[in-house]
N, CA, C and O atoms as a printed pandas DataFrame, in Angstrom:
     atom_number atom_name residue_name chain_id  residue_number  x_coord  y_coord  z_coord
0              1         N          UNK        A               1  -15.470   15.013  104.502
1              2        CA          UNK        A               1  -16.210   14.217  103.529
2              3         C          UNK        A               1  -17.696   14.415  103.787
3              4         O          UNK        A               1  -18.162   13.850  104.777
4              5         N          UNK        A               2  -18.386   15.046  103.126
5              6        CA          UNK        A               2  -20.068   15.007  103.163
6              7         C          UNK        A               2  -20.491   14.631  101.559
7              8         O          UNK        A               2  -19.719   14.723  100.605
8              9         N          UNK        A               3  -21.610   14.278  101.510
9             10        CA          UNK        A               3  -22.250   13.609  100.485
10            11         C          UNK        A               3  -24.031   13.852  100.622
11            12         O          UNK        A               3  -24.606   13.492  101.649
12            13         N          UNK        A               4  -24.696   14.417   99.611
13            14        CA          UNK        A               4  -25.504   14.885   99.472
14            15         C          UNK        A               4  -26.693   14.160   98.476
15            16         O          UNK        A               4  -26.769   14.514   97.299
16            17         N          UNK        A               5  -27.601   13.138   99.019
17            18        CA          UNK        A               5  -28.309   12.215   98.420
18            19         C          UNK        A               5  -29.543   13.227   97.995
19            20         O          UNK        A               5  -29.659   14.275   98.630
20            21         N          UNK        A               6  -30.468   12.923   96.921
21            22        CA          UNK        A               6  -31.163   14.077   95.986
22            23         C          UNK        A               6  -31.953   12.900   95.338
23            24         O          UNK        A               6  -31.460   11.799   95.092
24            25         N          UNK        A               7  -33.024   13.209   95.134
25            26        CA          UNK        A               7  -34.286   12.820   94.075
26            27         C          UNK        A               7  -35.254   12.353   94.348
27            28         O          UNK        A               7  -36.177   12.157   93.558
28            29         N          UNK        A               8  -35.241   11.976   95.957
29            30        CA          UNK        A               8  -36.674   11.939   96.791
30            31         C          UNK        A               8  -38.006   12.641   96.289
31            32         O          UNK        A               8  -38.250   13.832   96.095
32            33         N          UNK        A               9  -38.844   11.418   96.133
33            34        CA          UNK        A               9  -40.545   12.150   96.431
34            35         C          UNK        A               9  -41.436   11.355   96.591
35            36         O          UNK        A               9  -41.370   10.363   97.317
36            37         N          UNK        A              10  -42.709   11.823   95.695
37            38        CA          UNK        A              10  -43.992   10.759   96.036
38            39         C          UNK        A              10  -43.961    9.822   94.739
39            40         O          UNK        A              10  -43.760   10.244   93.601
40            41         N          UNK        A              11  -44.138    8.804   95.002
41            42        CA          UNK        A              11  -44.468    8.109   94.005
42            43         C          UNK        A              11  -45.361    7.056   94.309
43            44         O          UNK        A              11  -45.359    6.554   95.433
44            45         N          UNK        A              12  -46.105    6.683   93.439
45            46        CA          UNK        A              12  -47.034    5.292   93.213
46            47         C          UNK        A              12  -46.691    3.825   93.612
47            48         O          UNK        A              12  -45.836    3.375   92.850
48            49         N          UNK        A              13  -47.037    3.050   94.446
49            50        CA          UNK        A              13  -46.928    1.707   93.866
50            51         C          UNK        A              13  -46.426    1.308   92.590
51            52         O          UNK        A              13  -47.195    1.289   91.629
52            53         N          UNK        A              14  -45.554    1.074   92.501
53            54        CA          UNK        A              14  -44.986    0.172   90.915
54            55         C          UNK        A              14  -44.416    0.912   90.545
55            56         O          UNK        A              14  -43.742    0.561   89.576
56            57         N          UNK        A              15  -44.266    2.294   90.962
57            58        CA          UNK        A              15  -43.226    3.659   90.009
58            59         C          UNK        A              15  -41.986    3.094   90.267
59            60         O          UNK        A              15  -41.504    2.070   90.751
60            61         N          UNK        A              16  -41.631    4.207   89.732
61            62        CA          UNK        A              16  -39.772    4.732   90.132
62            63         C          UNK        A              16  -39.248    5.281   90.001
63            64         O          UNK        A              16  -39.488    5.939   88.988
64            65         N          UNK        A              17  -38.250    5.595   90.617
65            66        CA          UNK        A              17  -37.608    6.756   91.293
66            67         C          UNK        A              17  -36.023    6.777   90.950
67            68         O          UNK        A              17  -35.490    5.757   90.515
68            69         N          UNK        A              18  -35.248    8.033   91.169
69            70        CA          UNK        A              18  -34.140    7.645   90.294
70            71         C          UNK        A              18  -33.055    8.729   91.445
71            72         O          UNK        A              18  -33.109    9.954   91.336
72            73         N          UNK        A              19  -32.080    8.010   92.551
73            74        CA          UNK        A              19  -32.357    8.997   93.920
74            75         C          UNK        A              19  -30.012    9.004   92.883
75            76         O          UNK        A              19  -29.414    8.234   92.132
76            77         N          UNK        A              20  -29.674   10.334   93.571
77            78        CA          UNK        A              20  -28.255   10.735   93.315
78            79         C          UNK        A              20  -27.933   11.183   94.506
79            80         O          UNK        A              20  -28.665   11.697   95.353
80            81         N          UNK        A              21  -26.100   10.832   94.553
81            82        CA          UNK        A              21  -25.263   11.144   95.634
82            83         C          UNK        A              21  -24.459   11.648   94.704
83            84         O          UNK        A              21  -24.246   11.209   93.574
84            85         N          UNK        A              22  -23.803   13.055   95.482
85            86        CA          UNK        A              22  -23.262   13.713   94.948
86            87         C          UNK        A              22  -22.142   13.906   95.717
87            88         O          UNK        A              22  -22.379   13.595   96.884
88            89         N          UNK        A              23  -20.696   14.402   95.494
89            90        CA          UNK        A              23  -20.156   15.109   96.478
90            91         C          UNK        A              23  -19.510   15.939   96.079
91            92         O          UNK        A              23  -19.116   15.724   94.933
92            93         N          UNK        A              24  -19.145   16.984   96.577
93            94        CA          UNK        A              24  -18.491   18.360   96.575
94            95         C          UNK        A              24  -16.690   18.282   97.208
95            96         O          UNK        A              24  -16.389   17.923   98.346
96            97         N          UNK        A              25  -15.781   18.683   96.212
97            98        CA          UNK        A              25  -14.651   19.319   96.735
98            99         C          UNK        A              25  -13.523   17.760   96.802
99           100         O          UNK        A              25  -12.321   17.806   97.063
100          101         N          UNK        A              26  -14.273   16.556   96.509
101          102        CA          UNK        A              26  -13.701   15.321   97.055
102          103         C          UNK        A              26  -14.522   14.490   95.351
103          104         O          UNK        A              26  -15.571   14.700   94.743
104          105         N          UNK        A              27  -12.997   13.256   95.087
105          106        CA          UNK        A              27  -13.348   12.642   94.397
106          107         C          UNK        A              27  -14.332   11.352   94.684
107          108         O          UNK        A              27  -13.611   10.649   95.392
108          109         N          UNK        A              28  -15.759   10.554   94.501
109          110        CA          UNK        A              28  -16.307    9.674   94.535
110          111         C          UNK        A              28  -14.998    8.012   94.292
111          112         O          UNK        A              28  -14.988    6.882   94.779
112          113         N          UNK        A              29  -14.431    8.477   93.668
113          114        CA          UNK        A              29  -13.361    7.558   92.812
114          115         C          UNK        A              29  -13.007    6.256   93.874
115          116         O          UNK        A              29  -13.080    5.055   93.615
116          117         N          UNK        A              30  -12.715    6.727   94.792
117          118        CA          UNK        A              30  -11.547    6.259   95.491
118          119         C          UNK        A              30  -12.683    5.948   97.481
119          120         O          UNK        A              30  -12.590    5.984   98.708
120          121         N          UNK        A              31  -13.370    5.743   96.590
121          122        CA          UNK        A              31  -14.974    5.186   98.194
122          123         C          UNK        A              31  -16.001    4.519   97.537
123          124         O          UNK        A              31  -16.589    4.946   96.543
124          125         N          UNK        A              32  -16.239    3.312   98.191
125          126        CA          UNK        A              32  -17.208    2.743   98.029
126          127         C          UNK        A              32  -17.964    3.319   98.484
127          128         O          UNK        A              32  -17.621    3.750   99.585
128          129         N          UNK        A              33  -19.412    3.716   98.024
129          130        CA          UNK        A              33  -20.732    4.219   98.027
130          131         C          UNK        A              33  -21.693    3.573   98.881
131          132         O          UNK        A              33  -22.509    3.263   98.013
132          133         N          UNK        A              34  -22.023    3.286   99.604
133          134        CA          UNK        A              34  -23.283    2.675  100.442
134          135         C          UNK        A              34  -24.395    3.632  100.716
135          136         O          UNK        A              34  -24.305    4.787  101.133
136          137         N          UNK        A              35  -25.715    2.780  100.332
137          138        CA          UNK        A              35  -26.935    3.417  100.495
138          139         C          UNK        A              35  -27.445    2.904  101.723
139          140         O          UNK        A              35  -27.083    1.805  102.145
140          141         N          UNK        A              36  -28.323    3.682  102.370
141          142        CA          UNK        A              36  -29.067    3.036  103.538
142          143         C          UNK        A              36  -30.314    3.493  103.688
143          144         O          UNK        A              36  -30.615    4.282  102.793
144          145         N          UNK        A              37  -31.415    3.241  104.723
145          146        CA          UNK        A              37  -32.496    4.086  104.509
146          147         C          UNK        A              37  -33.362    3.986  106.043
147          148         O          UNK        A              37  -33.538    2.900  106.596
148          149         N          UNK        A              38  -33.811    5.162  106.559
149          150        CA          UNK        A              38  -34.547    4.596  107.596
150          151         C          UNK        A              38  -35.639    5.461  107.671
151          152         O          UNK        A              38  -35.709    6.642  107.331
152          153         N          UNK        A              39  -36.713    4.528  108.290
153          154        CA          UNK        A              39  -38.510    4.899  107.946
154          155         C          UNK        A              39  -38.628    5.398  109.327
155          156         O          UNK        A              39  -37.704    5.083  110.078
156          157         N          UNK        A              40  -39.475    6.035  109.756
157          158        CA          UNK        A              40  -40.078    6.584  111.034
158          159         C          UNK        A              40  -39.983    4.974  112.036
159          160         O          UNK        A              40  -40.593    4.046  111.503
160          161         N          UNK        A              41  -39.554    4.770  112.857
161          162        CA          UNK        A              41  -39.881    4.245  114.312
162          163         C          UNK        A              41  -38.621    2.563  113.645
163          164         O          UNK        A              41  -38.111    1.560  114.145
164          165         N          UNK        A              42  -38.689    3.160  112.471
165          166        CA          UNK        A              42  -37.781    1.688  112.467
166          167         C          UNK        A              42  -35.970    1.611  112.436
167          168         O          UNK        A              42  -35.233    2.598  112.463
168          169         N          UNK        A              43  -35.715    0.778  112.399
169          170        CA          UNK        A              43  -33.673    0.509  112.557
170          171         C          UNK        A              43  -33.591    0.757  111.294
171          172         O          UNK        A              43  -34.383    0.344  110.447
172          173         N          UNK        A              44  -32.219    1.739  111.016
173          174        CA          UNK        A              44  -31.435    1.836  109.436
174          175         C          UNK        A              44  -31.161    0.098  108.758
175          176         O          UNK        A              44  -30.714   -0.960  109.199
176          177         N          UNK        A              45  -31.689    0.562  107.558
177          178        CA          UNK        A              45  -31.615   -0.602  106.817
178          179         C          UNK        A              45  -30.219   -0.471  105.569
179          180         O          UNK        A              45  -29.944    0.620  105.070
180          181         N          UNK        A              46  -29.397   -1.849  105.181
181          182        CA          UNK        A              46  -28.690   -0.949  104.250
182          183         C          UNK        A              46  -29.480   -1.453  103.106
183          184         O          UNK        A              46  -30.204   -2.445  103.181
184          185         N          UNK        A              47  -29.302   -0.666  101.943
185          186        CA          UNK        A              47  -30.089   -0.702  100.555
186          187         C          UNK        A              47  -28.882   -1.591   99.973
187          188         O          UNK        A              47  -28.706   -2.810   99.988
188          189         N          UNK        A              48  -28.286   -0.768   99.570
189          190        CA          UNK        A              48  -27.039   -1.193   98.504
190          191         C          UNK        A              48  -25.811   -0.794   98.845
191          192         O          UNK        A              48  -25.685    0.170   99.601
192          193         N          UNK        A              49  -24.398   -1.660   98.201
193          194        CA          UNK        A              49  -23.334   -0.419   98.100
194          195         C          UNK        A              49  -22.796   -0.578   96.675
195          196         O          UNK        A              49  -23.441   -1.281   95.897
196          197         N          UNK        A              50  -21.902   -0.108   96.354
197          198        CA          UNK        A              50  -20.969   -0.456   94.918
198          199         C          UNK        A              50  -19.555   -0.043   95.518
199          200         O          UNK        A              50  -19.273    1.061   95.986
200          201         N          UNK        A              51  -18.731   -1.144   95.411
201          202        CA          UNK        A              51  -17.566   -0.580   95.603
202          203         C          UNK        A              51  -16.716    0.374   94.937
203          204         O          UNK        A              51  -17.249    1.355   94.419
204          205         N          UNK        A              52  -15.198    0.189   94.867
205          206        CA          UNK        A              52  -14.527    1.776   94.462
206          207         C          UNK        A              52  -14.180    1.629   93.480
207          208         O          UNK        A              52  -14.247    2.686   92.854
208          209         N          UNK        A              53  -13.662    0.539   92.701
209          210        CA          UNK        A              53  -12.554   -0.045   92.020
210          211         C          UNK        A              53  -13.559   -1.031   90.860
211          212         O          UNK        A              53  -13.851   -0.463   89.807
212          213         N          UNK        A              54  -13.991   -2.262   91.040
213          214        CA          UNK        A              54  -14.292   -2.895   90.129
214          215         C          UNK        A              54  -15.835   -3.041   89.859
215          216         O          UNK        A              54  -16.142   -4.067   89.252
216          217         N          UNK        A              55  -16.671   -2.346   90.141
217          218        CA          UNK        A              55  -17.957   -2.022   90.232
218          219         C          UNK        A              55  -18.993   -3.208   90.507
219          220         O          UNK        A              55  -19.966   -3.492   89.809
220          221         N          UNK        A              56  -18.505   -3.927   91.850
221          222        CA          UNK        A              56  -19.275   -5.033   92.506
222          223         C          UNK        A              56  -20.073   -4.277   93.550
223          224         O          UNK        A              56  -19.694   -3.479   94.407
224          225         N          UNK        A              57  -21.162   -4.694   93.281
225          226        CA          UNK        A              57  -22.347   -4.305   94.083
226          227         C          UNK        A              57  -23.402   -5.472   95.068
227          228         O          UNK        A              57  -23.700   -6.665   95.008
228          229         N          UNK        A              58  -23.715   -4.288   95.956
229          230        CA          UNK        A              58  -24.350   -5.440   96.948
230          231         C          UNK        A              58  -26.080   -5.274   97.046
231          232         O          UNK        A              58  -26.559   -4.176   96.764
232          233         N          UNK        A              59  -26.528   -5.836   97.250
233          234        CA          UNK        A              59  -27.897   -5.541   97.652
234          235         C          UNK        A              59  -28.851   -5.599   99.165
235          236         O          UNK        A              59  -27.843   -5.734   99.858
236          237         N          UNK        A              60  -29.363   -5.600   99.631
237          238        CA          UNK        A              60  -30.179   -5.523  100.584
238          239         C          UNK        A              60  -31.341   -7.012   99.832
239          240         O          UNK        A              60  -31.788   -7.081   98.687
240          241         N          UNK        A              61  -31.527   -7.994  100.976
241          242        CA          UNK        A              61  -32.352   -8.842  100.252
242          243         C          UNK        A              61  -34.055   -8.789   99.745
243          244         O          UNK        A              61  -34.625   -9.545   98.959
244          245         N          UNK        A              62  -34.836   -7.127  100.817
245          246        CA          UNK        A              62  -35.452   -6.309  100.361
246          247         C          UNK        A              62  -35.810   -5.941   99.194
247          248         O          UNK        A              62  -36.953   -6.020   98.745
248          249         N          UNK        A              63  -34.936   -5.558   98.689
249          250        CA          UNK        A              63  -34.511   -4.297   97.213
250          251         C          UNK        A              63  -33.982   -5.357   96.398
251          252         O          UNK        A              63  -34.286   -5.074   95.239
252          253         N          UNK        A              64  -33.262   -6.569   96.433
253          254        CA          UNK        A              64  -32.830   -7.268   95.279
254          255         C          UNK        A              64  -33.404   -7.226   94.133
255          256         O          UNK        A              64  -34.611   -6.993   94.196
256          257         N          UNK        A              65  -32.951   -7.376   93.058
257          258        CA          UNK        A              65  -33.986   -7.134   91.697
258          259         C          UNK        A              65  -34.833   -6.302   91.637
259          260         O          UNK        A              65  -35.823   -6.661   90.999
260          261         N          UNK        A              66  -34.861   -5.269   92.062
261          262        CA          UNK        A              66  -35.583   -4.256   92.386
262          263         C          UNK        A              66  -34.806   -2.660   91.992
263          264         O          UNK        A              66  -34.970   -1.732   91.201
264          265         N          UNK        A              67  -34.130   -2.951   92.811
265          266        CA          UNK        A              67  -32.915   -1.679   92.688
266          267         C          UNK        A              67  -31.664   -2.094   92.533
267          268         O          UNK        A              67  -31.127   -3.091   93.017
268          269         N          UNK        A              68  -30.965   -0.790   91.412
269          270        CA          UNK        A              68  -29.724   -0.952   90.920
270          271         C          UNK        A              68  -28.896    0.369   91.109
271          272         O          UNK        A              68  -29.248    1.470   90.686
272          273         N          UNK        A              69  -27.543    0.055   91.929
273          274        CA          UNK        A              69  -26.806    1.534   92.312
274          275         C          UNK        A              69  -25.271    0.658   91.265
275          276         O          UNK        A              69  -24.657   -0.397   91.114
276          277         N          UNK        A              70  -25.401    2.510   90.678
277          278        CA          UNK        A              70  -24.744    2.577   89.618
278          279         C          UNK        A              70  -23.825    4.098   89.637
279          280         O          UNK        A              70  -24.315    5.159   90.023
280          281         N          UNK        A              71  -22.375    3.937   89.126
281          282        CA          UNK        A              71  -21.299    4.883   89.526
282          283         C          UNK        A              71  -21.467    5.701   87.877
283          284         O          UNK        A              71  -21.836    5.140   86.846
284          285         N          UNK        A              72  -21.137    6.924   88.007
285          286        CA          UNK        A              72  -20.924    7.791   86.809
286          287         C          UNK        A              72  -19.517    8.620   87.289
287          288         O          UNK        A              72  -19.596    9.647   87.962
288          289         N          UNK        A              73  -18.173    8.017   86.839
289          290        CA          UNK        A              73  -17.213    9.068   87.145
290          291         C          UNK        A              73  -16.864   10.315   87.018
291          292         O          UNK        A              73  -16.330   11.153   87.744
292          293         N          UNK        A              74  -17.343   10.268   85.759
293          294        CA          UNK        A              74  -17.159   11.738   84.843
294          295         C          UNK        A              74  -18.026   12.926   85.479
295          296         O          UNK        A              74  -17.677   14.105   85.445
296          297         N          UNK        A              75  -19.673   12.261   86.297
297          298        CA          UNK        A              75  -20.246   12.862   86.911
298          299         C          UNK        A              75  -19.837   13.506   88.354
299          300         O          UNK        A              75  -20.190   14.591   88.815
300          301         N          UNK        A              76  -18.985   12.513   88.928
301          302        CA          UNK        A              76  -19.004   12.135   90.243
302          303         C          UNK        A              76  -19.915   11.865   91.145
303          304         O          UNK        A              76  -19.840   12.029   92.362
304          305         N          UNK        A              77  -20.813   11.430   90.493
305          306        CA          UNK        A              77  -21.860   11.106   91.076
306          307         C          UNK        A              77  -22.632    9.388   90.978
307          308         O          UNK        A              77  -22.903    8.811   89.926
308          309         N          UNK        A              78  -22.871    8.820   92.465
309          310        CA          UNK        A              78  -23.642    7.763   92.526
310          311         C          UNK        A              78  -24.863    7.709   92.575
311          312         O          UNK        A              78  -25.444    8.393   93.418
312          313         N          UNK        A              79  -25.974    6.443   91.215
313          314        CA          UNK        A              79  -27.072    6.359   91.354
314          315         C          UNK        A              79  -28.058    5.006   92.237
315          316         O          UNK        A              79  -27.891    3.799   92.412
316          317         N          UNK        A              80  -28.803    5.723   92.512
317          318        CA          UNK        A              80  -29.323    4.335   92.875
318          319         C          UNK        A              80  -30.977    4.359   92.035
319          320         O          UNK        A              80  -31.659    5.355   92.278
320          321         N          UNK        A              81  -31.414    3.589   91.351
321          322        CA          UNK        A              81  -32.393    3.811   90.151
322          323         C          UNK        A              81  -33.494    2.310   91.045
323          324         O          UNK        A              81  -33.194    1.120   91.139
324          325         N          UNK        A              82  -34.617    2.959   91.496
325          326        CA          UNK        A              82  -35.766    2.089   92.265
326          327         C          UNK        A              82  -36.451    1.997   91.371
327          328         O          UNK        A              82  -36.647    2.958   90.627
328          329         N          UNK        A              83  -37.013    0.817   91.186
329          330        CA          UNK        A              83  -37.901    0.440   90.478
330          331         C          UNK        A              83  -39.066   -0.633   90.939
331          332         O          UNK        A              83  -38.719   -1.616   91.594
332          333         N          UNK        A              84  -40.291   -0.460   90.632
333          334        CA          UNK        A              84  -41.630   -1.688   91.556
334          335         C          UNK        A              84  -40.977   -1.670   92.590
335          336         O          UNK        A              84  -40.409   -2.553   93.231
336          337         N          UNK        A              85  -41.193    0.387   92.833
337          338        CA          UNK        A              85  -41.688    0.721   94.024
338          339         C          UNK        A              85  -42.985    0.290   95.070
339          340         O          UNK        A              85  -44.144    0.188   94.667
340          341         N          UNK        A              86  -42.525    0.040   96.608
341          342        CA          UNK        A              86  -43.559   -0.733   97.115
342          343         C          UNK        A              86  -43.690    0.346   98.229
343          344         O          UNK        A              86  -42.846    1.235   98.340
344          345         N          UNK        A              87  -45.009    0.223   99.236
345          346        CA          UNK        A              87  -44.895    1.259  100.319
346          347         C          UNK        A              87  -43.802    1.000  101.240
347          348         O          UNK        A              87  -43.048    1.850  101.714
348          349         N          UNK        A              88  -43.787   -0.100  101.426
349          350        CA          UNK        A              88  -42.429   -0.461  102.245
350          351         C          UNK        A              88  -41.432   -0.069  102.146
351          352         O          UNK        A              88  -40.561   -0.213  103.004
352          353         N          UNK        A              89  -41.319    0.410  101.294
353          354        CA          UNK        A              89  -39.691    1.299  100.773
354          355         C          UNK        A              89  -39.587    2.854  100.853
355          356         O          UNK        A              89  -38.563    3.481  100.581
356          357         N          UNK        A              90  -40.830    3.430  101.279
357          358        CA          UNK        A              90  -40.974    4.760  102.352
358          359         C          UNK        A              90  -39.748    5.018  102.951
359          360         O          UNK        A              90  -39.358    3.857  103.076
360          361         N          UNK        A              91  -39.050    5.560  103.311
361          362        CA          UNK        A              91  -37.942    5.899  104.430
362          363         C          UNK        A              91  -37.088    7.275  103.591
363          364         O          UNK        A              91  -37.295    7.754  102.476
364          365         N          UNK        A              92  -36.127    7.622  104.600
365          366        CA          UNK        A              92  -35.392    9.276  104.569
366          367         C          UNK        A              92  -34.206    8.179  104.034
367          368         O          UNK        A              92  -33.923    7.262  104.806
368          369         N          UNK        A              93  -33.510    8.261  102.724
369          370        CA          UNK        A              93  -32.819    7.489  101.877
370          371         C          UNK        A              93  -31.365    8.224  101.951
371          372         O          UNK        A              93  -31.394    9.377  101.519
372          373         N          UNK        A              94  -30.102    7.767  102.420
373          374        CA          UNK        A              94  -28.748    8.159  102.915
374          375         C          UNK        A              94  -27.621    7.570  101.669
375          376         O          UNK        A              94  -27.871    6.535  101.051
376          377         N          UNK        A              95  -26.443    8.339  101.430
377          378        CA          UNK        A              95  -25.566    7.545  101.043
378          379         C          UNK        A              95  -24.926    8.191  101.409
379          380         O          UNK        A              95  -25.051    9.406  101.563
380          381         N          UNK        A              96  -23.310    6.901  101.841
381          382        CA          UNK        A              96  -22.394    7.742  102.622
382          383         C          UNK        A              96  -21.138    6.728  102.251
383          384         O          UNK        A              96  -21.376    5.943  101.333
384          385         N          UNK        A              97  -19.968    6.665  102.795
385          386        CA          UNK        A              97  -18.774    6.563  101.907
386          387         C          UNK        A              97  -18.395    5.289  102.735
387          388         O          UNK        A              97  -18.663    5.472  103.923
388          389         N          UNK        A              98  -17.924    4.210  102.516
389          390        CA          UNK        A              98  -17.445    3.114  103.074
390          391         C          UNK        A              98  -15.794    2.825  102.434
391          392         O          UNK        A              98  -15.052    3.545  101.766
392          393         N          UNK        A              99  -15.637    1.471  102.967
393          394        CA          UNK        A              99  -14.242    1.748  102.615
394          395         C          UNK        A              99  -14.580    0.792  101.237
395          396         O          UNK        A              99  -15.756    0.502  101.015
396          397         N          UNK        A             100  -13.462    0.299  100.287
397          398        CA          UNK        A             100  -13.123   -0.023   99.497
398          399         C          UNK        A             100  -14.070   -1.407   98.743
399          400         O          UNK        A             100  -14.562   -1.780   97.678
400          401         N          UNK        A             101  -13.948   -1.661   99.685
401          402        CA          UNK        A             101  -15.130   -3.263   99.660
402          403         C          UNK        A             101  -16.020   -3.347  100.270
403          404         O          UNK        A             101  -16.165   -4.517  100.622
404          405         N          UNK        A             102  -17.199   -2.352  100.837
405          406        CA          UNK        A             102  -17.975   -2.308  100.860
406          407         C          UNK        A             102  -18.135   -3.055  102.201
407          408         O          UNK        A             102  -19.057   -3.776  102.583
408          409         N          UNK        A             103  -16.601   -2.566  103.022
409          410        CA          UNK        A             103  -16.863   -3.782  104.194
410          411         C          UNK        A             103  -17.833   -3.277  105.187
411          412         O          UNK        A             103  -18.494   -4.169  105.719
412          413         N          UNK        A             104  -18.101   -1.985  105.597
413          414        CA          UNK        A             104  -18.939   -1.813  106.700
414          415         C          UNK        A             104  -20.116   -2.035  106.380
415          416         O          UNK        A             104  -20.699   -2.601  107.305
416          417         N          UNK        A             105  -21.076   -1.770  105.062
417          418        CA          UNK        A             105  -21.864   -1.886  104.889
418          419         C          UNK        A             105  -22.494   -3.974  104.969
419          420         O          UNK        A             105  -23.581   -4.448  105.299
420          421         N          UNK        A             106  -21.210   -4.646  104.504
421          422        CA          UNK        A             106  -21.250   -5.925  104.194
422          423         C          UNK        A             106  -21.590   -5.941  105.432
423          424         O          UNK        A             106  -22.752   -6.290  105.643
424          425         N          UNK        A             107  -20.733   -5.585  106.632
425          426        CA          UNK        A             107  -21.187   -6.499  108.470
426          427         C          UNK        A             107  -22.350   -5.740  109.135
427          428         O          UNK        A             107  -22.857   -6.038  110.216
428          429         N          UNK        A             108  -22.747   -4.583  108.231
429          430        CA          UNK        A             108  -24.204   -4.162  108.400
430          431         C          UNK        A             108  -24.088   -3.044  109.557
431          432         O          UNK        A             108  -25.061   -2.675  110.215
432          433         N          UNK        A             109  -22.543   -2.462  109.755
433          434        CA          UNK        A             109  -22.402   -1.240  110.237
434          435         C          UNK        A             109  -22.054    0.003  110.131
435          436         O          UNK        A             109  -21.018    0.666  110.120
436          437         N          UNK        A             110  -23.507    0.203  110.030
437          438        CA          UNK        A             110  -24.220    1.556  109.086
438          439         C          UNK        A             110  -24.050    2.752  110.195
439          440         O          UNK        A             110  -23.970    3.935  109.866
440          441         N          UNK        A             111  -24.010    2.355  111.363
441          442        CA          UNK        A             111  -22.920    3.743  112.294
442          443         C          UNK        A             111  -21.650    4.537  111.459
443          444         O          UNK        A             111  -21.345    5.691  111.160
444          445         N          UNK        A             112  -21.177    3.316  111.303
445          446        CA          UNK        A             112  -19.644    4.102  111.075
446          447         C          UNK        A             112  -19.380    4.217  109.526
447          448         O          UNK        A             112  -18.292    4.458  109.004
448          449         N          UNK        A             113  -20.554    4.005  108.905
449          450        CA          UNK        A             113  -20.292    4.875  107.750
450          451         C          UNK        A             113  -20.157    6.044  107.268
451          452         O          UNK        A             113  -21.253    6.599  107.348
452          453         N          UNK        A             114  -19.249    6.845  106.721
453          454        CA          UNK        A             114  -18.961    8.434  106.981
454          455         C          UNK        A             114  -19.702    8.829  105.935
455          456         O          UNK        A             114  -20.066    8.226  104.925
456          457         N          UNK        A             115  -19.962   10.479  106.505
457          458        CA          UNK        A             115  -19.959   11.773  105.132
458          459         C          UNK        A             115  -21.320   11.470  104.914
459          460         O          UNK        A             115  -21.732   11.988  103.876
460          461         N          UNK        A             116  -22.358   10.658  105.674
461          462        CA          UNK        A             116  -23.927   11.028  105.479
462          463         C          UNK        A             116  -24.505   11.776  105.867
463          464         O          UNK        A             116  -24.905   11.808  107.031
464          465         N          UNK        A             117  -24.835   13.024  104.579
465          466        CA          UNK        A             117  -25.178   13.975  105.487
466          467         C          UNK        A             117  -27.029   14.064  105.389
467          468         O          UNK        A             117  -27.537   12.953  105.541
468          469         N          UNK        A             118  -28.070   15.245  105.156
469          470        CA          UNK        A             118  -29.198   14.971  105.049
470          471         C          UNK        A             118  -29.773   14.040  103.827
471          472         O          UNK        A             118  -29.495   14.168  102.634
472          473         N          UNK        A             119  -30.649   13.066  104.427
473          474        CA          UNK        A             119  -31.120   12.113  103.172
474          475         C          UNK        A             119  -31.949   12.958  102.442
475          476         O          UNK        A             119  -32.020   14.187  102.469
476          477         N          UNK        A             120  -32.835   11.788  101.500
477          478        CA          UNK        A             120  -33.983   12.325  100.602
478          479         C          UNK        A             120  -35.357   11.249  100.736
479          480         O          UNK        A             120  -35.597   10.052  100.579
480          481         N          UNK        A             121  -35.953   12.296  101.067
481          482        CA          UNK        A             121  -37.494   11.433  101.362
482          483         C          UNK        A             121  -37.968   10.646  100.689
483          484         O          UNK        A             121  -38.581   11.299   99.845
484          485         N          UNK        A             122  -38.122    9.426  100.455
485          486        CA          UNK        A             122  -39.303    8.761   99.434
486          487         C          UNK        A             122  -40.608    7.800  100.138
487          488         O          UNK        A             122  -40.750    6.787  100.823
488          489         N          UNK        A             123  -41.238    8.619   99.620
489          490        CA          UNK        A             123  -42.625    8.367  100.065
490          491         C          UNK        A             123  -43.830    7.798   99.034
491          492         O          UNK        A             123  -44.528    8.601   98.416
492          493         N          UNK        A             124  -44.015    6.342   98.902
493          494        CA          UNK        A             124  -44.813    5.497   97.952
494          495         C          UNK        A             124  -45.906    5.336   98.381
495          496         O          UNK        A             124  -46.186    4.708   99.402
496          497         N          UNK        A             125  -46.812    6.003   97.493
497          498        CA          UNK        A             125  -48.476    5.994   98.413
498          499         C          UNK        A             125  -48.752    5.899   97.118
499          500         O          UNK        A             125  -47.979    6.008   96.167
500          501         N          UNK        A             126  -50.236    5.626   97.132
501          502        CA          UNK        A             126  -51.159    5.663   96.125
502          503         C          UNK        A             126  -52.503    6.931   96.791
503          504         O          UNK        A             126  -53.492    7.197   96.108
């Protein structure tokens, strides 16, 4: 299982950014999605997840109302769409596969989440 997060860059204060997980050879269908993110010198944070099945999603109390991760089947691909982007939200941005309900991400153990492979940079400067 690897998974390949994409759409990292620079953006502005107040922009946004529109980051994709993709995966190869394996259906998205059947894994909850969890995002995570970690900045130079600091602990992985989780962003979001969406589970597998009924498309309940979690947030990070960070990112609440802020950001929305969203499933495309047909794509196989998961989004996560940032919006009033802040610098604080700088970090190398991960998604990786949890189980069904979003339980590892829920007890905030972002170790044993599988199939994360290289993130995508986002970097909010003015």
């Amino acid at each position: 299982v690897q998974l390949q997060a994409s759409g990292g860059g620079l953006v502005k204060p107040g922009g946004s950014l529109r980051l994709s997980c993709a995966a190869s050879g394996f259906s998205l269908d059947s894994y909850a999605i969890a995002w995570f993110r970690q900045a130079p010198g600091k602990e992985r944070e989780g962003v979001s997840c969406i589970d597998s099945s009924e498309g309940i999603t979690y947030y990070g109390e960070t990112v609440k109302g802020r950001f929305t991760t969203s499933r495309d089947v047909a794509k196989n691909t998961v989004f996560l769409q940032m919006n009033s982007l802040k610098p604080e939200d700088t970090a190398v941005y991960y998604c990786a596969t949890d189980a069904p309900a979003c339980t590892l991400y829920r007890a905030g153990d972002y170790e044993a989440l599988d199939g994360w492979g290289q993130g995508t940079l986002v970097t909010v400067s003015s």
